[in-house]
Amino acid sequence: MSQSVLIMVVFTVLYFAITIFLTRGVRLGAKEVCLCGLTIALTMILESIRIPLPTGSSLTFVAMLPRMLLAVICDPRMTFLSGWVCGILVMFLVPGWYLVHWGQFFVEHMVCFSCYGYTGILGSDKRWKILGGIIIASLLTVCGHTLSGVVFFSQNAWVGWGAWGYSIAYNFSEYIPECILAGIILMIMPLDVLKKAVGKERV
C-alpha cells in the first residue's frame, strides 16, 4: 500500500469513526425530514450549475451553503445525514460526478458531502464559533478532495506537476474560493431569525 493510499484510508476511517459517533441518538421528525430534503434538493441544483476554470475544475454556486446553513440553524447531525444522501444522489443526478474506483465513493462522496456538518459543531451562539466550524468543515472537504485526486486521478496530472501538485492545484482552485464565499455569506446571514423560523432555540 502506497503512502498516499495509507494517508487516505486513515483520514477516511477516522472521519467516519468520529462522525458516526457524533451522529448517535439523532431523531428526525417530519419537520427535520422536510428540512433535510430541502437541503438535499438545493445542493443538487447548485451542484449542477458550474463555472469552468482554467485548471479543469469548476466552481458551483456555493453548493455547500445549504448544508452549512442546516448545520448552524438546526443540527450538525442533520447535515451529516443529508450529506451522505447527497453523496449517493450526486452520482445519478449531477453530470460530471462519477466513480473511477469504489474507494473513491467513501472519501469523495461520503466524506466530502457530509463534512459541512462540522460547520455547526462548535455551536452557533457566537460568530467566532461559526467561523471555527467553517474552517474545520472547509479543511475536511479540501483534504478529502485532494487525497481523492492524488489516489484516484493521478493519471490526469499535468507534466512535471506530479500527483500531489496536480491535485492541490486542481482542488484548491475550486474549493478554497467556494468555501470562502460560502463562509462570508453564512456569517452575514440573519441566523437568529432563521433559527426562529425553523423553531430552533439558540444553542
PDB file of C-alpha atoms in Angstrom:
ATOM      1  CA  MET A   1       0.000   0.000   0.000  1.00  0.00           C
ATOM      2  CA  SER A   2       1.475   3.348  -1.050  1.00  0.00           C
ATOM      3  CA  GLN A   3       1.894   6.187   1.425  1.00  0.00           C
ATOM      4  CA  SER A   4      -0.808   8.272  -0.300  1.00  0.00           C
ATOM      5  CA  VAL A   5      -3.329   5.436  -0.091  1.00  0.00           C
ATOM      6  CA  LEU A   6      -2.473   4.840   3.564  1.00  0.00           C
ATOM      7  CA  ILE A   7      -2.987   8.520   4.396  1.00  0.00           C
ATOM      8  CA  MET A   8      -6.341   8.499   2.596  1.00  0.00           C
ATOM      9  CA  VAL A   9      -7.508   5.334   4.370  1.00  0.00           C
ATOM     10  CA  VAL A  10      -6.524   6.647   7.819  1.00  0.00           C
ATOM     11  CA  PHE A  11      -8.209  10.002   7.095  1.00  0.00           C
ATOM     12  CA  THR A  12     -11.426   8.315   5.917  1.00  0.00           C
ATOM     13  CA  VAL A  13     -11.612   5.785   8.755  1.00  0.00           C
ATOM     14  CA  LEU A  14     -11.011   8.464  11.407  1.00  0.00           C
ATOM     15  CA  TYR A  15     -13.590  10.727   9.804  1.00  0.00           C
ATOM     16  CA  PHE A  16     -16.276   8.036   9.811  1.00  0.00           C
ATOM     17  CA  ALA A  17     -15.446   6.907  13.341  1.00  0.00           C
ATOM     18  CA  ILE A  18     -15.771  10.433  14.725  1.00  0.00           C
ATOM     19  CA  THR A  19     -18.749  11.455  12.600  1.00  0.00           C
ATOM     20  CA  ILE A  20     -20.794   8.319  13.245  1.00  0.00           C
ATOM     21  CA  PHE A  21     -20.091   8.745  16.968  1.00  0.00           C
ATOM     22  CA  LEU A  22     -21.309  12.353  16.820  1.00  0.00           C
ATOM     23  CA  THR A  23     -24.427  11.336  14.889  1.00  0.00           C
ATOM     24  CA  ARG A  24     -25.584   8.859  17.537  1.00  0.00           C
ATOM     25  CA  GLY A  25     -29.005   9.491  19.008  1.00  0.00           C
ATOM     26  CA  VAL A  26     -30.275  11.656  16.181  1.00  0.00           C
ATOM     27  CA  ARG A  27     -34.036  11.579  15.685  1.00  0.00           C
ATOM     28  CA  LEU A  28     -35.798  13.074  12.705  1.00  0.00           C
ATOM     29  CA  GLY A  29     -39.393  14.194  12.903  1.00  0.00           C
ATOM     30  CA  ALA A  30     -41.482  15.326   9.954  1.00  0.00           C
ATOM     31  CA  LYS A  31     -40.076  18.869  10.118  1.00  0.00           C
ATOM     32  CA  GLU A  32     -36.480  17.667  10.252  1.00  0.00           C
ATOM     33  CA  VAL A  33     -37.025  15.312   7.311  1.00  0.00           C
ATOM     34  CA  CYS A  34     -38.501  18.178   5.287  1.00  0.00           C
ATOM     35  CA  LEU A  35     -35.557  20.443   6.099  1.00  0.00           C
ATOM     36  CA  CYS A  36     -33.100  17.703   5.150  1.00  0.00           C
ATOM     37  CA  GLY A  37     -34.984  17.105   1.906  1.00  0.00           C
ATOM     38  CA  LEU A  38     -34.932  20.816   1.054  1.00  0.00           C
ATOM     39  CA  THR A  39     -31.207  20.958   1.792  1.00  0.00           C
ATOM     40  CA  ILE A  40     -30.534  17.957  -0.446  1.00  0.00           C
ATOM     41  CA  ALA A  41     -32.622  19.396  -3.285  1.00  0.00           C
ATOM     42  CA  LEU A  42     -30.866  22.787  -3.120  1.00  0.00           C
ATOM     43  CA  THR A  43     -27.485  21.074  -3.027  1.00  0.00           C
ATOM     44  CA  MET A  44     -28.275  19.044  -6.146  1.00  0.00           C
ATOM     45  CA  ILE A  45     -29.449  22.157  -8.005  1.00  0.00           C
ATOM     46  CA  LEU A  46     -26.408  24.229  -7.046  1.00  0.00           C
ATOM     47  CA  GLU A  47     -24.036  21.341  -7.850  1.00  0.00           C
ATOM     48  CA  SER A  48     -25.495  21.248 -11.378  1.00  0.00           C
ATOM     49  CA  ILE A  49     -24.633  24.902 -12.097  1.00  0.00           C
ATOM     50  CA  ARG A  50     -20.900  25.148 -12.727  1.00  0.00           C
ATOM     51  CA  ILE A  51     -18.391  27.714 -13.979  1.00  0.00           C
ATOM     52  CA  PRO A  52     -15.347  26.085 -15.672  1.00  0.00           C
ATOM     53  CA  LEU A  53     -11.856  27.089 -14.514  1.00  0.00           C
ATOM     54  CA  PRO A  54      -8.559  27.010 -16.464  1.00  0.00           C
ATOM     55  CA  THR A  55      -7.297  24.213 -14.186  1.00  0.00           C
ATOM     56  CA  GLY A  56     -10.020  21.902 -15.472  1.00  0.00           C
ATOM     57  CA  SER A  57     -12.024  22.139 -12.264  1.00  0.00           C
ATOM     58  CA  SER A  58     -15.136  24.263 -11.892  1.00  0.00           C
ATOM     59  CA  LEU A  59     -16.948  26.468  -9.407  1.00  0.00           C
ATOM     60  CA  THR A  60     -20.506  25.851  -8.256  1.00  0.00           C
ATOM     61  CA  PHE A  61     -22.887  28.481  -6.942  1.00  0.00           C
ATOM     62  CA  VAL A  62     -21.685  27.760  -3.375  1.00  0.00           C
ATOM     63  CA  ALA A  63     -23.333  24.334  -3.324  1.00  0.00           C
ATOM     64  CA  MET A  64     -22.074  23.717   0.220  1.00  0.00           C
ATOM     65  CA  LEU A  65     -24.011  26.675   1.655  1.00  0.00           C
ATOM     66  CA  PRO A  66     -27.347  24.847   2.254  1.00  0.00           C
ATOM     67  CA  ARG A  67     -25.545  22.131   4.218  1.00  0.00           C
ATOM     68  CA  MET A  68     -23.559  24.690   6.217  1.00  0.00           C
ATOM     69  CA  LEU A  69     -26.740  26.589   6.987  1.00  0.00           C
ATOM     70  CA  LEU A  70     -28.573  23.452   8.097  1.00  0.00           C
ATOM     71  CA  ALA A  71     -25.733  22.617  10.493  1.00  0.00           C
ATOM     72  CA  VAL A  72     -25.817  26.073  12.053  1.00  0.00           C
ATOM     73  CA  ILE A  73     -29.529  26.792  12.363  1.00  0.00           C
ATOM     74  CA  CYS A  74     -30.663  23.237  13.108  1.00  0.00           C
ATOM     75  CA  ASP A  75     -28.337  20.362  13.990  1.00  0.00           C
ATOM     76  CA  PRO A  76     -24.941  19.260  12.597  1.00  0.00           C
ATOM     77  CA  ARG A  77     -26.194  15.681  12.668  1.00  0.00           C
ATOM     78  CA  MET A  78     -28.878  16.561  10.150  1.00  0.00           C
ATOM     79  CA  THR A  79     -26.167  17.788   7.801  1.00  0.00           C
ATOM     80  CA  PHE A  80     -24.144  14.603   8.253  1.00  0.00           C
ATOM     81  CA  LEU A  81     -27.162  12.531   7.229  1.00  0.00           C
ATOM     82  CA  SER A  82     -28.140  14.884   4.392  1.00  0.00           C
ATOM     83  CA  GLY A  83     -24.568  14.902   3.134  1.00  0.00           C
ATOM     84  CA  TRP A  84     -24.452  11.131   2.914  1.00  0.00           C
ATOM     85  CA  VAL A  85     -27.657  11.139   0.884  1.00  0.00           C
ATOM     86  CA  CYS A  86     -26.224  13.877  -1.355  1.00  0.00           C
ATOM     87  CA  GLY A  87     -23.087  11.812  -1.877  1.00  0.00           C
ATOM     88  CA  ILE A  88     -25.200   8.994  -3.269  1.00  0.00           C
ATOM     89  CA  LEU A  89     -27.618  11.071  -5.347  1.00  0.00           C
ATOM     90  CA  VAL A  90     -24.926  13.195  -6.981  1.00  0.00           C
ATOM     91  CA  MET A  91     -23.663  10.148  -8.884  1.00  0.00           C
ATOM     92  CA  PHE A  92     -27.019   9.806 -10.619  1.00  0.00           C
ATOM     93  CA  LEU A  93     -28.339  13.367 -10.829  1.00  0.00           C
ATOM     94  CA  VAL A  94     -25.350  15.658 -11.405  1.00  0.00           C
ATOM     95  CA  PRO A  95     -23.247  15.476 -14.603  1.00  0.00           C
ATOM     96  CA  GLY A  96     -19.506  15.216 -14.033  1.00  0.00           C
ATOM     97  CA  TRP A  97     -19.651  13.160 -10.859  1.00  0.00           C
ATOM     98  CA  TYR A  98     -18.606   9.579 -11.485  1.00  0.00           C
ATOM     99  CA  LEU A  99     -16.623   6.811  -9.843  1.00  0.00           C
ATOM    100  CA  VAL A 100     -13.310   5.557 -11.159  1.00  0.00           C
ATOM    101  CA  HIS A 101     -12.872   3.237  -8.154  1.00  0.00           C
ATOM    102  CA  TRP A 102     -15.194   2.033  -5.405  1.00  0.00           C
ATOM    103  CA  GLY A 103     -12.914   3.541  -2.764  1.00  0.00           C
ATOM    104  CA  GLN A 104     -13.487   6.998  -4.201  1.00  0.00           C
ATOM    105  CA  PHE A 105     -17.113   6.786  -3.116  1.00  0.00           C
ATOM    106  CA  PHE A 106     -16.226   6.783   0.577  1.00  0.00           C
ATOM    107  CA  VAL A 107     -13.730   9.631   0.625  1.00  0.00           C
ATOM    108  CA  GLU A 108     -15.064  11.974  -2.056  1.00  0.00           C
ATOM    109  CA  HIS A 109     -18.781  11.318  -1.807  1.00  0.00           C
ATOM    110  CA  MET A 110     -19.442  10.257   1.771  1.00  0.00           C
ATOM    111  CA  VAL A 111     -16.786  12.393   3.487  1.00  0.00           C
ATOM    112  CA  CYS A 112     -16.759  15.498   1.324  1.00  0.00           C
ATOM    113  CA  PHE A 113     -20.518  15.888   1.093  1.00  0.00           C
ATOM    114  CA  SER A 114     -21.220  15.338   4.790  1.00  0.00           C
ATOM    115  CA  CYS A 115     -18.284  17.172   6.379  1.00  0.00           C
ATOM    116  CA  TYR A 116     -20.132  20.503   6.261  1.00  0.00           C
ATOM    117  CA  GLY A 117     -21.975  19.331   9.351  1.00  0.00           C
ATOM    118  CA  TYR A 118     -18.847  20.370  11.229  1.00  0.00           C
ATOM    119  CA  THR A 119     -19.772  23.984  10.475  1.00  0.00           C
ATOM    120  CA  GLY A 120     -22.068  23.837  13.492  1.00  0.00           C
ATOM    121  CA  ILE A 121     -20.010  21.510  15.671  1.00  0.00           C
ATOM    122  CA  LEU A 122     -18.694  24.300  17.936  1.00  0.00           C
ATOM    123  CA  GLY A 123     -22.114  25.884  18.407  1.00  0.00           C
ATOM    124  CA  SER A 124     -23.787  28.863  16.792  1.00  0.00           C
ATOM    125  CA  ASP A 125     -24.368  31.360  19.602  1.00  0.00           C
ATOM    126  CA  LYS A 126     -21.163  33.241  18.760  1.00  0.00           C
ATOM    127  CA  ARG A 127     -19.852  34.267  15.364  1.00  0.00           C
ATOM    128  CA  TRP A 128     -16.354  33.053  16.223  1.00  0.00           C
ATOM    129  CA  LYS A 129     -17.763  29.567  16.863  1.00  0.00           C
ATOM    130  CA  ILE A 130     -19.409  29.566  13.451  1.00  0.00           C
ATOM    131  CA  LEU A 131     -16.175  30.783  11.864  1.00  0.00           C
ATOM    132  CA  GLY A 132     -14.265  27.998  13.594  1.00  0.00           C
ATOM    133  CA  GLY A 133     -16.780  25.468  12.300  1.00  0.00           C
ATOM    134  CA  ILE A 134     -16.488  26.858   8.776  1.00  0.00           C
ATOM    135  CA  ILE A 135     -12.709  26.440   8.927  1.00  0.00           C
ATOM    136  CA  ILE A 136     -12.982  22.848  10.198  1.00  0.00           C
ATOM    137  CA  ALA A 137     -15.518  21.878   7.511  1.00  0.00           C
ATOM    138  CA  SER A 138     -13.500  23.599   4.780  1.00  0.00           C
ATOM    139  CA  LEU A 139     -10.285  21.846   5.790  1.00  0.00           C
ATOM    140  CA  LEU A 140     -12.034  18.479   5.797  1.00  0.00           C
ATOM    141  CA  THR A 141     -13.516  18.895   2.330  1.00  0.00           C
ATOM    142  CA  VAL A 142     -10.281  20.222   0.834  1.00  0.00           C
ATOM    143  CA  CYS A 143      -8.298  17.361   2.385  1.00  0.00           C
ATOM    144  CA  GLY A 144     -10.821  14.780   1.193  1.00  0.00           C
ATOM    145  CA  HIS A 145     -10.930  16.011  -2.386  1.00  0.00           C
ATOM    146  CA  THR A 146      -7.154  16.452  -2.530  1.00  0.00           C
ATOM    147  CA  LEU A 147      -6.470  12.928  -1.252  1.00  0.00           C
ATOM    148  CA  SER A 148      -9.005  11.534  -3.702  1.00  0.00           C
ATOM    149  CA  GLY A 149      -7.282  13.406  -6.520  1.00  0.00           C
ATOM    150  CA  VAL A 150      -3.867  12.061  -5.534  1.00  0.00           C
ATOM    151  CA  VAL A 151      -5.003   8.442  -5.278  1.00  0.00           C
ATOM    152  CA  PHE A 152      -7.671   8.131  -7.966  1.00  0.00           C
ATOM    153  CA  PHE A 153      -6.873  10.819 -10.556  1.00  0.00           C
ATOM    154  CA  SER A 154      -3.073  10.929 -10.621  1.00  0.00           C
ATOM    155  CA  GLN A 155      -3.170   9.767 -14.246  1.00  0.00           C
ATOM    156  CA  ASN A 156      -4.572  13.199 -15.133  1.00  0.00           C
ATOM    157  CA  ALA A 157      -1.614  15.066 -13.621  1.00  0.00           C
ATOM    158  CA  TRP A 158      -0.031  17.722 -15.788  1.00  0.00           C
ATOM    159  CA  VAL A 159       3.513  17.095 -16.995  1.00  0.00           C
ATOM    160  CA  GLY A 160       6.016  17.972 -14.298  1.00  0.00           C
ATOM    161  CA  TRP A 161       3.433  18.529 -11.574  1.00  0.00           C
ATOM    162  CA  GLY A 162       3.134  15.095 -10.027  1.00  0.00           C
ATOM    163  CA  ALA A 163       0.052  13.681  -8.328  1.00  0.00           C
ATOM    164  CA  TRP A 164       0.184  15.923  -5.257  1.00  0.00           C
ATOM    165  CA  GLY A 165       0.948  19.134  -7.132  1.00  0.00           C
ATOM    166  CA  TYR A 166      -1.802  18.467  -9.635  1.00  0.00           C
ATOM    167  CA  SER A 167      -4.418  17.550  -7.035  1.00  0.00           C
ATOM    168  CA  ILE A 168      -3.602  20.538  -4.829  1.00  0.00           C
ATOM    169  CA  ALA A 169      -3.798  22.993  -7.742  1.00  0.00           C
ATOM    170  CA  TYR A 170      -6.963  21.405  -9.129  1.00  0.00           C
ATOM    171  CA  ASN A 171      -8.910  21.145  -5.885  1.00  0.00           C
ATOM    172  CA  PHE A 172      -7.652  24.279  -4.145  1.00  0.00           C
ATOM    173  CA  SER A 173      -8.690  26.391  -7.164  1.00  0.00           C
ATOM    174  CA  GLU A 174     -12.233  25.058  -6.796  1.00  0.00           C
ATOM    175  CA  TYR A 175     -12.924  24.539  -3.112  1.00  0.00           C
ATOM    176  CA  ILE A 176     -10.931  27.319  -1.443  1.00  0.00           C
ATOM    177  CA  PRO A 177     -12.847  30.148  -3.244  1.00  0.00           C
ATOM    178  CA  GLU A 178     -16.167  28.346  -2.732  1.00  0.00           C
ATOM    179  CA  CYS A 179     -15.582  27.777   0.968  1.00  0.00           C
ATOM    180  CA  ILE A 180     -14.513  31.392   1.487  1.00  0.00           C
ATOM    181  CA  LEU A 181     -17.555  32.738  -0.355  1.00  0.00           C
ATOM    182  CA  ALA A 182     -19.958  30.360   1.402  1.00  0.00           C
ATOM    183  CA  GLY A 183     -18.400  31.281   4.739  1.00  0.00           C
ATOM    184  CA  ILE A 184     -18.791  35.002   4.109  1.00  0.00           C
ATOM    185  CA  ILE A 185     -22.439  34.583   3.078  1.00  0.00           C
ATOM    186  CA  LEU A 186     -23.152  32.414   6.119  1.00  0.00           C
ATOM    187  CA  MET A 187     -21.511  34.876   8.516  1.00  0.00           C
ATOM    188  CA  ILE A 188     -23.636  37.796   7.313  1.00  0.00           C
ATOM    189  CA  MET A 189     -26.939  35.926   7.251  1.00  0.00           C
ATOM    190  CA  PRO A 190     -29.553  36.664   9.956  1.00  0.00           C
ATOM    191  CA  LEU A 191     -29.063  33.315  11.649  1.00  0.00           C
ATOM    192  CA  ASP A 192     -31.123  34.064  14.761  1.00  0.00           C
ATOM    193  CA  VAL A 193     -34.086  34.976  12.565  1.00  0.00           C
ATOM    194  CA  LEU A 194     -33.676  31.755  10.593  1.00  0.00           C
ATOM    195  CA  LYS A 195     -33.466  29.698  13.802  1.00  0.00           C
ATOM    196  CA  LYS A 196     -36.739  31.139  14.974  1.00  0.00           C
ATOM    197  CA  ALA A 197     -38.277  30.469  11.569  1.00  0.00           C
ATOM    198  CA  VAL A 198     -37.475  26.757  11.835  1.00  0.00           C
ATOM    199  CA  GLY A 199     -38.351  26.622  15.514  1.00  0.00           C
ATOM    200  CA  LYS A 200     -34.838  26.024  16.833  1.00  0.00           C
ATOM    201  CA  GLU A 201     -33.693  27.663  20.028  1.00  0.00           C
ATOM    202  CA  ARG A 202     -30.353  29.336  20.267  1.00  0.00           C
ATOM    203  CA  VAL A 203     -27.603  26.903  21.243  1.00  0.00           C
TER     204      VAL A 203
END
